[in-house]
Coordinates of C-alpha atoms in Angstrom, one line a residue:
M301 CA -13.8 -9.8 -24.5
A302 CA -11.9 -7.1 -22.6
K303 CA -13.9 -4.5 -20.8
G304 CA -11.0 -2.1 -20.1
T305 CA -7.7 -1.1 -21.7
V306 CA -4.7 -0.2 -19.6
F307 CA -1.3 1.3 -20.3
I308 CA 1.5 0.9 -17.7
D309 CA 3.8 3.9 -17.9
G310 CA 7.0 2.4 -16.4
E311 CA 6.2 -1.2 -16.8
S312 CA 9.9 -2.4 -16.6
G313 CA 10.2 -1.6 -12.8
T314 CA 9.4 -4.0 -10.0
T315 CA 5.9 -2.6 -9.4
G316 CA 5.1 -2.4 -13.1
I317 CA 6.2 -5.9 -13.7
G318 CA 4.1 -7.1 -10.8
I319 CA 1.0 -5.2 -12.1
R320 CA 1.5 -6.5 -15.6
E321 CA 1.8 -10.2 -14.4
R322 CA -1.5 -9.8 -12.4
L323 CA -3.4 -8.1 -15.2
T324 CA -2.5 -10.8 -17.8
A325 CA -4.5 -13.2 -15.6
M326 CA -7.6 -11.0 -15.9
P327 CA -9.5 -11.6 -19.1
D328 CA -11.5 -8.4 -18.8
V329 CA -8.4 -6.3 -19.1
A330 CA -6.4 -5.6 -22.3
L331 CA -2.9 -4.3 -21.9
K332 CA -1.3 -1.8 -24.4
S333 CA 2.5 -1.2 -24.4
L334 CA 5.1 0.8 -26.2
S335 CA 8.3 -0.8 -27.6
S336 CA 11.4 -0.1 -25.4
D337 CA 12.7 2.4 -27.9
R338 CA 9.5 4.5 -27.7
R339 CA 8.9 4.5 -24.0
R340 CA 10.7 7.9 -23.5
D341 CA 9.0 9.5 -26.6
P342 CA 6.5 12.0 -25.2
E343 CA 4.4 11.9 -28.4
A344 CA 4.2 8.1 -28.4
R345 CA 3.2 8.1 -24.7
R346 CA 0.6 10.8 -25.2
D347 CA -0.9 8.9 -28.2
I348 CA -1.2 5.6 -26.3
M349 CA -2.7 7.4 -23.3
A350 CA -5.5 8.7 -25.6
E351 CA -6.3 5.1 -26.6
V352 CA -6.8 3.5 -23.2
D353 CA -9.3 3.7 -20.4
L354 CA -6.7 3.8 -17.6
V355 CA -3.0 4.7 -17.2
V356 CA -0.9 3.3 -14.4
L357 CA 2.1 5.4 -13.4
C358 CA 5.1 3.3 -12.1
L359 CA 7.6 6.1 -12.3
P360 CA 9.7 8.3 -10.0
D361 CA 7.8 11.2 -8.4
D362 CA 8.8 14.0 -10.8
A363 CA 8.2 11.8 -13.9
A364 CA 4.8 10.7 -12.4
K365 CA 3.7 14.3 -12.1
E366 CA 4.7 15.0 -15.7
S367 CA 2.9 11.9 -16.9
A368 CA -0.2 12.7 -14.9
A369 CA -0.3 16.2 -16.4
M370 CA 0.1 14.7 -19.9
A371 CA -2.9 12.4 -19.3
K372 CA -5.0 15.3 -18.0
S373 CA -4.2 17.4 -21.0
L374 CA -6.1 15.0 -23.3
G375 CA -9.4 16.6 -22.6
N376 CA -12.3 14.3 -23.5
K377 CA -9.8 11.6 -24.4
A378 CA -8.2 11.7 -21.0
P379 CA -7.9 8.3 -19.3
K380 CA -8.3 7.5 -15.6
V381 CA -4.9 7.6 -13.8
L382 CA -3.6 5.4 -11.0
D383 CA -0.3 6.6 -9.6
A384 CA 1.9 4.1 -7.9
S385 CA 4.5 6.7 -6.9
T386 CA 4.4 9.0 -3.8
A387 CA 3.8 12.1 -5.9
H388 CA 0.0 12.4 -5.3
R389 CA -0.7 10.5 -2.1
I390 CA -1.7 13.5 0.0
D391 CA -3.0 15.6 -2.9
P392 CA -6.6 16.5 -2.1
D393 CA -7.5 16.1 -5.8
W394 CA -6.5 12.4 -5.8
V395 CA -8.4 9.6 -4.0
Y396 CA -6.3 7.5 -1.7
G397 CA -6.3 3.9 -3.0
F398 CA -6.7 1.8 0.2
A399 CA -10.1 0.3 -0.5
E400 CA -10.6 -1.1 3.0
M401 CA -9.4 2.1 4.8
A402 CA -12.9 3.4 5.6
P403 CA -16.5 2.7 4.8
G404 CA -17.2 3.9 1.3
Q405 CA -13.6 4.1 0.2
A406 CA -13.9 1.4 -2.5
D407 CA -16.8 3.4 -4.0
R408 CA -14.7 6.6 -3.9
I409 CA -12.0 4.8 -5.8
A410 CA -14.4 3.4 -8.3
N411 CA -15.8 6.8 -9.0
A412 CA -12.5 8.7 -9.1
R413 CA -10.5 9.7 -12.2
F414 CA -7.3 10.1 -10.2
V415 CA -6.2 7.5 -7.6
A416 CA -3.0 7.4 -5.6
N417 CA -1.9 3.8 -4.7
P418 CA -0.8 3.6 -1.1
G419 CA 2.7 2.9 0.2
C420 CA 3.5 -0.5 1.5
Y421 CA 4.4 0.7 5.1
P422 CA 1.4 3.0 5.3
T423 CA -0.9 0.2 4.3
G424 CA 0.1 -1.6 7.5
G425 CA 0.3 1.4 9.7
I426 CA -3.0 3.0 8.6
G427 CA -4.8 -0.3 8.6
L428 CA -3.9 -0.7 12.3
L429 CA -4.2 2.9 13.6
R430 CA -7.2 4.5 11.8
P431 CA -9.9 2.3 13.2
L432 CA -8.6 2.7 16.8
I433 CA -8.3 6.4 16.4
E434 CA -11.8 6.8 14.9
A435 CA -13.2 4.6 17.7
G436 CA -11.7 7.1 20.2
I437 CA -9.4 4.6 21.8
I438 CA -6.0 5.9 20.6
P439 CA -5.9 9.7 21.0
A440 CA -5.1 11.5 17.7
D441 CA -2.2 13.2 19.4
Y442 CA -0.8 10.0 20.8
P443 CA 3.1 9.8 20.4
V444 CA 3.0 6.9 18.0
T445 CA 6.1 4.9 17.1
I446 CA 6.1 2.6 14.1
N447 CA 8.8 0.0 13.5
A448 CA 8.9 -2.0 10.3
V449 CA 11.0 -4.4 8.3
S450 CA 10.7 -5.1 4.6
G451 CA 12.3 -7.4 2.1
Y452 CA 14.9 -5.8 -0.1
S453 CA 12.7 -5.7 -3.2
G454 CA 11.0 -2.6 -1.7
G455 CA 14.2 -0.6 -2.2
G456 CA 14.2 -0.6 -6.0
K457 CA 16.7 -1.8 -8.6
G458 CA 19.8 -0.6 -6.8
M459 CA 19.0 -2.4 -3.5
I460 CA 17.9 -5.5 -5.3
A461 CA 21.1 -5.7 -7.2
D462 CA 23.2 -5.1 -4.0
H463 CA 21.4 -8.0 -2.2
E464 CA 21.3 -10.4 -5.1
T465 CA 24.9 -9.9 -6.4
S466 CA 27.0 -9.2 -3.3
G467 CA 24.7 -10.6 -0.5
G468 CA 23.9 -7.3 1.1
P469 CA 23.6 -6.8 4.9
A470 CA 21.6 -9.3 6.9
F471 CA 19.6 -6.4 8.5
E472 CA 19.8 -2.7 8.1
L473 CA 18.0 0.3 9.7
Y474 CA 17.5 3.2 7.4
G475 CA 15.6 6.5 7.2
L476 CA 17.3 7.6 10.5
K477 CA 17.0 11.3 9.5
L478 CA 13.3 10.7 10.3
E479 CA 12.1 12.2 7.1
H480 CA 10.8 9.1 5.4
K481 CA 8.5 9.9 2.5
H482 CA 5.7 7.6 3.8
V483 CA 5.2 9.6 7.1
P484 CA 2.9 12.3 5.7
E485 CA 0.4 9.7 4.3
I486 CA 0.5 7.7 7.5
A487 CA -0.3 10.8 9.5
Q488 CA -3.0 12.1 7.2
Y489 CA -4.9 8.9 6.5
G490 CA -4.2 7.3 9.9
G491 CA -5.9 10.2 11.6
L492 CA -2.9 11.4 13.6
T493 CA -2.4 15.0 14.6
R494 CA 1.1 14.4 16.0
R495 CA 3.8 13.3 13.5
P496 CA 4.7 9.6 14.2
I497 CA 8.2 8.4 14.6
F498 CA 8.8 5.9 11.9
V499 CA 11.8 3.5 11.9
P500 CA 12.0 1.3 8.8
S501 CA 14.5 -1.4 8.2
V502 CA 15.4 -3.9 5.5
G503 CA 16.3 -7.6 5.9
H504 CA 18.1 -10.0 3.6
F505 CA 15.0 -11.6 2.1
R506 CA 13.4 -10.6 -1.2
Q507 CA 9.8 -9.8 -0.2
G508 CA 7.5 -9.7 2.8
M509 CA 6.9 -7.1 5.5
I510 CA 6.0 -6.6 9.1
V511 CA 4.8 -3.2 10.6
S512 CA 4.5 -2.9 14.4
V513 CA 3.1 -0.2 16.7
P514 CA 3.8 -0.5 20.5
L515 CA 1.2 0.9 22.9
H516 CA 0.9 1.6 26.6
L517 CA -2.7 0.5 27.3
D518 CA -3.1 2.7 30.3
L519 CA -2.2 5.8 28.3
L520 CA -5.1 5.1 25.9
N521 CA -8.6 6.4 26.3
S522 CA -10.8 4.1 28.4
K523 CA -7.8 2.0 29.3
P524 CA -8.7 -0.8 26.9
T525 CA -7.6 -4.5 27.0
G526 CA -6.0 -6.2 24.1
A527 CA -9.3 -7.9 23.4
D528 CA -11.0 -4.5 23.1
L529 CA -8.5 -3.4 20.5
R530 CA -8.9 -6.6 18.6
A531 CA -12.7 -6.3 18.7
V532 CA -12.6 -2.8 17.1
L533 CA -10.3 -4.0 14.3
R534 CA -12.5 -7.1 13.7
D535 CA -15.6 -4.9 13.5
R536 CA -14.0 -2.5 11.0
Y537 CA -12.7 -5.2 8.7
A538 CA -15.6 -7.7 9.0
G539 CA -16.4 -9.1 5.5
C540 CA -13.2 -7.8 3.9
D541 CA -11.7 -10.4 1.5
L542 CA -8.1 -9.2 1.8
V543 CA -7.8 -7.7 5.3
R544 CA -8.1 -10.2 8.1
V545 CA -7.7 -9.7 11.9
M546 CA -6.0 -12.8 13.2
D547 CA -5.7 -14.5 16.6
T548 CA -2.4 -14.1 18.4
P549 CA 0.1 -16.9 17.6
A550 CA 0.5 -19.2 20.5
D551 CA 4.3 -19.1 20.3
G552 CA 4.3 -15.3 20.2
K553 CA 6.2 -15.1 16.9
L554 CA 5.6 -13.7 13.5
E555 CA 7.8 -13.9 10.4
P556 CA 7.5 -11.5 7.5
E557 CA 7.5 -13.9 4.5
A558 CA 4.3 -15.9 5.3
L559 CA 2.1 -13.8 2.9
N560 CA 4.5 -13.7 0.0
D561 CA 2.8 -14.0 -3.4
T562 CA -0.6 -13.1 -1.9
D563 CA -2.5 -9.8 -1.8
R564 CA -3.6 -10.2 1.8
L565 CA -3.1 -8.0 4.9
E566 CA -3.1 -9.6 8.3
L567 CA -3.6 -7.6 11.5
Y568 CA -2.7 -8.8 15.0
V569 CA -3.0 -7.5 18.6
H570 CA -0.4 -8.8 21.0
A571 CA -1.1 -7.8 24.6
N572 CA 0.3 -8.4 28.0
E573 CA -2.4 -7.4 30.5
K574 CA -0.1 -7.8 33.5
H575 CA 2.2 -5.1 32.2
R576 CA -0.5 -3.2 30.3
H577 CA 1.5 -3.3 27.1
A578 CA 0.4 -4.1 23.6
V579 CA 1.9 -4.3 20.1
L580 CA -0.2 -3.9 17.0
V581 CA 1.2 -5.8 14.1
A582 CA 0.5 -5.8 10.3
R583 CA 1.9 -8.4 8.0
L584 CA 1.8 -8.2 4.2
D585 CA 3.7 -8.8 1.0
N586 CA 5.3 -5.5 0.2
L587 CA 5.0 -6.5 -3.5
G588 CA 1.4 -7.7 -3.1
K589 CA -1.1 -5.6 -0.9
G590 CA 1.8 -3.3 -0.5
A591 CA 2.2 -2.4 -4.2
S592 CA 1.1 -4.4 -7.3
G593 CA -1.7 -6.3 -5.6
A594 CA -3.3 -3.0 -4.3
A595 CA -2.8 -1.4 -7.7
V596 CA -4.7 -4.2 -9.5
Q597 CA -7.4 -4.1 -6.9
N598 CA -7.8 -0.4 -7.6
I599 CA -7.7 -0.9 -11.4
G600 CA -10.5 -3.4 -11.1
L601 CA -12.5 -0.8 -9.1
M602 CA -11.8 2.0 -11.5
L603 CA -12.7 0.0 -14.5
G604 CA -15.9 -1.3 -12.9
L605 CA -14.7 -4.9 -13.0
H606 CA -15.4 -5.7 -9.3
T607 CA -16.3 -4.0 -6.1
G608 CA -13.3 -4.4 -3.9
V609 CA -12.1 -8.1 -3.8
G610 CA -8.5 -8.8 -4.7
A611 CA -7.1 -9.2 -8.2
R612 CA -6.1 -12.8 -7.7
E613 CA -9.5 -13.7 -6.4
M614 CA -11.0 -12.1 -9.5
A615 CA -8.7 -14.0 -11.7
D616 CA -9.7 -17.3 -10.0
A617 CA -13.4 -16.5 -10.1

Protein backbone atom coordinates (compact mmCIF):
# COMPACT_ATOMS: atom_id res chain seq x y z
CA MET A 1 0.00 0.00 0.00
CA ALA A 2 1.32 3.42 -0.97
CA LYS A 3 2.71 5.64 1.78
CA GLY A 4 2.82 8.83 -0.28
CA THR A 5 0.95 10.41 -3.19
CA VAL A 6 2.68 12.53 -5.82
CA PHE A 7 1.54 14.83 -8.63
CA ILE A 8 4.08 15.81 -11.31
CA ASP A 9 3.19 19.22 -12.71
CA GLY A 10 4.83 19.06 -16.12
CA GLU A 11 5.10 15.31 -16.48
CA SER A 12 5.42 15.33 -20.27
CA GLY A 13 8.93 16.89 -20.32
CA THR A 14 12.21 14.99 -20.24
CA THR A 15 12.71 15.33 -16.48
CA GLY A 16 9.04 14.66 -15.71
CA ILE A 17 9.07 11.49 -17.79
CA GLY A 18 12.22 10.30 -16.05
CA ILE A 19 10.75 10.95 -12.61
CA ARG A 20 7.53 9.18 -13.49
CA GLU A 21 9.36 6.11 -14.78
CA ARG A 22 11.37 5.86 -11.58
CA LEU A 23 8.39 6.40 -9.29
CA THR A 24 6.36 3.66 -10.95
CA ALA A 25 9.00 1.21 -9.69
CA MET A 26 8.46 2.34 -6.08
CA PRO A 27 5.48 0.53 -4.50
CA ASP A 28 5.29 3.05 -1.65
CA VAL A 29 4.41 5.89 -4.04
CA ALA A 30 1.06 6.48 -5.75
CA LEU A 31 1.05 8.82 -8.75
CA LYS A 32 -1.85 11.11 -9.59
CA SER A 33 -2.19 12.73 -13.00
CA LEU A 34 -4.42 15.04 -14.99
CA SER A 35 -5.59 14.23 -18.49
CA SER A 36 -3.76 16.16 -21.21
CA ASP A 37 -6.73 18.48 -21.80
CA ARG A 38 -6.81 19.55 -18.11
CA ARG A 39 -3.10 20.12 -17.45
CA ARG A 40 -3.38 23.85 -18.16
CA ASP A 41 -6.58 24.26 -16.15
CA PRO A 42 -5.64 26.16 -12.94
CA GLU A 43 -8.67 24.86 -11.03
CA ALA A 44 -7.90 21.25 -11.94
CA ARG A 45 -4.26 21.67 -10.94
CA ARG A 46 -5.18 23.31 -7.66
CA ASP A 47 -7.67 20.54 -6.85
CA ILE A 48 -5.18 17.75 -7.49
CA MET A 49 -2.50 19.54 -5.46
CA ALA A 50 -4.85 19.50 -2.48
CA GLU A 51 -5.19 15.71 -2.80
CA VAL A 52 -1.51 14.73 -2.73
CA ASP A 53 1.37 14.71 -0.28
CA LEU A 54 3.94 16.14 -2.67
CA VAL A 55 3.99 18.09 -5.93
CA VAL A 56 6.96 17.95 -8.30
CA LEU A 57 7.41 20.96 -10.58
CA CYS A 58 8.92 20.13 -13.99
CA LEU A 59 8.15 23.50 -15.55
CA PRO A 60 9.88 26.61 -16.91
CA ASP A 61 10.95 28.99 -14.16
CA ASP A 62 8.05 31.45 -14.34
CA ALA A 63 5.48 28.66 -14.47
CA ALA A 64 7.22 26.92 -11.56
CA LYS A 65 6.93 30.08 -9.45
CA GLU A 66 3.20 30.30 -10.23
CA SER A 67 2.67 26.62 -9.46
CA ALA A 68 4.61 26.87 -6.18
CA ALA A 69 2.49 29.85 -5.13
CA MET A 70 -0.64 27.87 -5.97
CA ALA A 71 0.49 24.98 -3.78
CA LYS A 72 1.36 27.29 -0.89
CA SER A 73 -2.07 28.94 -1.08
CA LEU A 74 -3.80 25.70 -0.06
CA GLY A 75 -3.24 26.31 3.64
CA ASN A 76 -3.55 23.15 5.73
CA LYS A 77 -4.03 21.15 2.52
CA ALA A 78 -0.78 22.42 1.02
CA PRO A 79 1.50 19.61 -0.20
CA LYS A 80 5.27 19.54 0.01
CA VAL A 81 6.88 20.87 -3.17
CA LEU A 82 9.98 19.75 -5.06
CA ASP A 83 10.97 22.16 -7.83
CA ALA A 84 13.09 20.78 -10.67
CA SER A 85 13.46 24.20 -12.34
CA THR A 86 16.08 26.84 -11.52
CA ALA A 87 13.46 29.17 -10.04
CA HIS A 88 14.14 28.54 -6.35
CA ARG A 89 17.65 27.09 -6.15
CA ILE A 90 19.22 30.03 -4.33
CA ASP A 91 16.02 31.09 -2.54
CA PRO A 92 16.70 31.03 1.23
CA ASP A 93 13.20 29.71 1.89
CA TRP A 94 13.93 26.55 -0.12
CA VAL A 95 16.26 23.72 0.88
CA TYR A 96 18.82 22.73 -1.74
CA GLY A 97 18.22 19.14 -2.76
CA PHE A 98 21.75 17.72 -2.99
CA ALA A 99 21.55 15.17 -0.17
CA GLU A 100 25.28 14.41 -0.07
CA MET A 101 26.39 18.04 -0.27
CA ALA A 102 27.03 18.43 3.47
CA PRO A 103 26.54 16.53 6.71
CA GLY A 104 22.89 16.75 7.72
CA GLN A 105 21.67 17.86 4.29
CA ALA A 106 19.57 14.71 3.81
CA ASP A 107 17.82 15.46 7.11
CA ARG A 108 17.20 19.05 6.06
CA ILE A 109 15.60 17.79 2.86
CA ALA A 110 13.50 15.26 4.77
CA ASN A 111 12.16 17.96 7.10
CA ALA A 112 11.57 20.62 4.43
CA ARG A 113 8.29 21.61 2.84
CA PHE A 114 10.02 23.23 -0.14
CA VAL A 115 13.05 21.69 -1.86
CA ALA A 116 14.86 22.85 -4.99
CA ASN A 117 16.35 20.05 -7.07
CA PRO A 118 19.97 20.81 -8.09
CA GLY A 119 21.14 21.45 -11.62
CA CYS A 120 23.11 18.76 -13.40
CA TYR A 121 26.32 20.78 -13.87
CA PRO A 122 26.19 22.16 -10.30
CA THR A 123 25.87 18.64 -8.88
CA GLY A 124 29.29 17.83 -10.34
CA GLY A 125 30.87 21.21 -9.60
CA ILE A 126 29.62 21.50 -6.01
CA GLY A 127 30.40 17.86 -5.33
CA LEU A 128 34.03 18.49 -6.24
CA LEU A 129 34.60 21.97 -4.84
CA ARG A 130 32.70 22.29 -1.57
CA PRO A 131 34.61 19.67 0.46
CA LEU A 132 37.96 21.13 -0.60
CA ILE A 133 36.90 24.70 0.16
CA GLU A 134 35.49 23.69 3.54
CA ALA A 135 38.73 21.85 4.31
CA GLY A 136 40.62 25.09 3.66
CA ILE A 137 42.59 23.69 0.72
CA ILE A 138 40.97 25.68 -2.09
CA PRO A 139 40.62 29.36 -1.09
CA ALA A 140 37.04 30.61 -1.34
CA ASP A 141 38.24 33.37 -3.68
CA TYR A 142 40.26 31.03 -5.93
CA PRO A 143 39.71 31.88 -9.65
CA VAL A 144 37.86 28.67 -10.45
CA THR A 145 37.25 27.61 -14.04
CA ILE A 146 34.73 24.86 -14.71
CA ASN A 147 34.53 23.08 -18.06
CA ALA A 148 31.75 20.63 -18.78
CA VAL A 149 30.17 18.57 -21.53
CA SER A 150 26.66 17.14 -21.53
CA GLY A 151 24.57 14.95 -23.75
CA TYR A 152 22.01 16.80 -25.82
CA SER A 153 19.05 15.63 -23.73
CA GLY A 154 19.98 18.35 -21.21
CA GLY A 155 19.01 21.01 -23.74
CA GLY A 156 15.29 20.33 -23.77
CA LYS A 157 12.88 19.37 -26.52
CA GLY A 158 14.27 21.75 -29.14
CA MET A 159 17.84 20.53 -28.86
CA ILE A 160 16.74 16.90 -28.67
CA ALA A 161 14.76 17.34 -31.88
CA ASP A 162 17.68 19.06 -33.62
CA HIS A 163 20.07 16.21 -32.78
CA GLU A 164 17.67 13.36 -33.44
CA THR A 165 16.17 14.64 -36.68
CA SER A 166 18.99 16.48 -38.43
CA GLY A 167 22.06 15.10 -36.65
CA GLY A 168 23.12 18.25 -34.84
CA PRO A 169 26.75 19.35 -34.40
CA ALA A 170 29.28 16.80 -33.15
CA PHE A 171 30.35 19.23 -30.42
CA GLU A 172 29.31 22.74 -29.49
CA LEU A 173 30.34 25.30 -26.90
CA TYR A 174 27.52 27.44 -25.58
CA GLY A 175 26.84 29.93 -22.80
CA LEU A 176 29.75 32.05 -24.01
CA LYS A 177 28.12 35.24 -22.73
CA LEU A 178 29.20 33.82 -19.33
CA GLU A 179 25.75 34.26 -17.80
CA HIS A 180 24.74 30.60 -17.49
CA LYS A 181 21.85 30.14 -15.08
CA HIS A 182 23.72 27.47 -13.09
CA VAL A 183 26.55 29.77 -11.99
CA PRO A 184 24.75 31.32 -8.97
CA GLU A 185 24.03 27.96 -7.35
CA ILE A 186 27.55 26.67 -8.05
CA ALA A 187 29.00 29.73 -6.32
CA GLN A 188 26.55 29.73 -3.41
CA TYR A 189 26.60 26.04 -2.52
CA GLY A 190 30.16 25.42 -3.63
CA GLY A 191 31.33 28.00 -1.11
CA LEU A 192 32.95 30.36 -3.62
CA THR A 193 33.21 34.08 -2.98
CA ARG A 194 34.59 34.78 -6.48
CA ARG A 195 32.26 34.07 -9.39
CA PRO A 196 33.60 31.04 -11.30
CA ILE A 197 34.07 30.99 -15.06
CA PHE A 198 31.80 28.25 -16.36
CA VAL A 199 32.17 26.95 -19.93
CA PRO A 200 29.51 24.34 -20.83
CA SER A 201 29.33 22.34 -24.03
CA VAL A 202 27.13 19.74 -25.65
CA GLY A 203 28.14 16.64 -27.60
CA HIS A 204 26.26 14.53 -30.11
CA PHE A 205 25.27 11.83 -27.62
CA ARG A 206 21.94 11.63 -25.84
CA GLN A 207 22.92 11.57 -22.18
CA GLY A 208 25.94 11.55 -19.92
CA MET A 209 28.08 14.33 -18.45
CA ILE A 210 31.60 15.23 -17.39
CA VAL A 211 32.42 18.31 -15.28
CA SER A 212 36.09 19.26 -14.80
CA VAL A 213 37.94 21.84 -12.69
CA PRO A 214 41.66 22.48 -13.41
CA LEU A 215 43.88 23.53 -10.47
CA HIS A 216 47.42 24.78 -9.91
CA LEU A 217 48.42 22.88 -6.79
CA ASP A 218 51.04 25.43 -5.71
CA LEU A 219 48.38 28.17 -5.64
CA LEU A 220 46.28 26.23 -3.12
CA ASN A 221 46.59 26.47 0.63
CA SER A 222 49.23 24.10 2.09
CA LYS A 223 50.34 23.18 -1.45
CA PRO A 224 48.60 19.79 -1.44
CA THR A 225 49.31 16.72 -3.54
CA GLY A 226 46.69 15.01 -5.64
CA ALA A 227 46.52 12.32 -2.96
CA ASP A 228 45.65 15.01 -0.38
CA LEU A 229 42.74 16.22 -2.51
CA ARG A 230 41.51 12.68 -3.03
CA ALA A 231 41.70 11.94 0.71
CA VAL A 232 39.49 14.94 1.54
CA LEU A 233 36.89 13.87 -0.99
CA ARG A 234 36.95 10.28 0.21
CA ASP A 235 36.49 11.39 3.80
CA ARG A 236 33.52 13.58 2.90
CA TYR A 237 31.69 10.95 0.88
CA ALA A 238 32.58 7.88 2.92
CA GLY A 239 29.49 5.71 3.22
CA CYS A 240 27.51 7.47 0.50
CA ASP A 241 25.59 5.09 -1.73
CA LEU A 242 25.50 7.27 -4.81
CA VAL A 243 28.63 9.45 -4.63
CA ARG A 244 31.90 7.58 -5.07
CA VAL A 245 35.47 8.82 -5.17
CA MET A 246 37.28 6.75 -7.76
CA ASP A 247 40.88 5.84 -8.50
CA THR A 248 42.45 7.55 -11.49
CA PRO A 249 42.07 5.45 -14.67
CA ALA A 250 45.38 3.98 -15.73
CA ASP A 251 44.98 5.19 -19.30
CA GLY A 252 44.19 8.77 -18.20
CA LYS A 253 40.86 8.81 -20.04
CA LEU A 254 37.21 9.30 -19.07
CA GLU A 255 34.17 9.19 -21.31
CA PRO A 256 30.84 10.76 -20.36
CA GLU A 257 28.38 7.95 -21.02
CA ALA A 258 29.66 5.30 -18.59
CA LEU A 259 27.07 6.11 -15.90
CA ASN A 260 24.07 6.39 -18.20
CA ASP A 261 20.86 4.97 -16.70
CA THR A 262 22.28 5.10 -13.18
CA ASP A 263 21.83 7.62 -10.37
CA ARG A 264 25.50 7.63 -9.38
CA LEU A 265 28.06 10.44 -9.24
CA GLU A 266 31.74 9.57 -9.62
CA LEU A 267 34.51 11.96 -8.54
CA TYR A 268 38.14 11.79 -9.70
CA VAL A 269 41.39 13.62 -8.97
CA HIS A 270 43.90 13.56 -11.84
CA ALA A 271 47.26 15.03 -10.80
CA ASN A 272 50.71 15.54 -12.25
CA GLU A 273 53.07 16.15 -9.34
CA LYS A 274 55.98 17.02 -11.62
CA HIS A 275 54.10 20.02 -13.03
CA ARG A 276 52.00 20.56 -9.87
CA HIS A 277 48.79 20.48 -11.86
CA ALA A 278 45.52 18.71 -11.09
CA VAL A 279 42.12 18.30 -12.68
CA LEU A 280 39.08 17.45 -10.59
CA VAL A 281 36.48 15.52 -12.58
CA ALA A 282 32.88 14.57 -11.90
CA ARG A 283 31.00 12.07 -14.06
CA LEU A 284 27.25 11.49 -13.95
CA ASP A 285 24.17 10.91 -16.05
CA ASN A 286 22.62 14.33 -16.62
CA LEU A 287 19.20 12.62 -16.59
CA GLY A 288 20.03 10.52 -13.49
CA LYS A 289 21.85 12.11 -10.56
CA GLY A 290 21.73 15.30 -12.62
CA ALA A 291 17.93 15.46 -12.81
CA SER A 292 15.31 12.72 -12.39
CA GLY A 293 17.40 10.45 -10.18
CA ALA A 294 18.16 13.27 -7.74
CA ALA A 295 14.49 14.27 -7.76
CA VAL A 296 13.32 10.79 -6.83
CA GLN A 297 15.99 10.56 -4.13
CA ASN A 298 14.58 13.81 -2.70
CA ILE A 299 11.00 12.61 -3.03
CA GLY A 300 11.89 9.54 -0.98
CA LEU A 301 13.44 11.73 1.70
CA MET A 302 10.53 14.17 1.77
CA LEU A 303 7.96 11.39 2.06
CA GLY A 304 9.93 9.52 4.71
CA LEU A 305 10.47 6.47 2.52
CA HIS A 306 14.25 6.28 2.95
CA THR A 307 17.16 8.21 4.42
CA GLY A 308 19.24 9.13 1.42
CA VAL A 309 19.93 6.08 -0.76
CA GLY A 310 19.05 6.28 -4.41
CA ALA A 311 15.65 5.67 -5.93
CA ARG A 312 16.77 2.67 -7.92
CA GLU A 313 18.40 1.11 -4.92
CA MET A 314 15.09 1.57 -3.06
CA ALA A 315 13.17 -0.02 -5.92
CA ASP A 316 15.49 -3.02 -5.87
CA ALA A 317 15.45 -3.42 -2.08
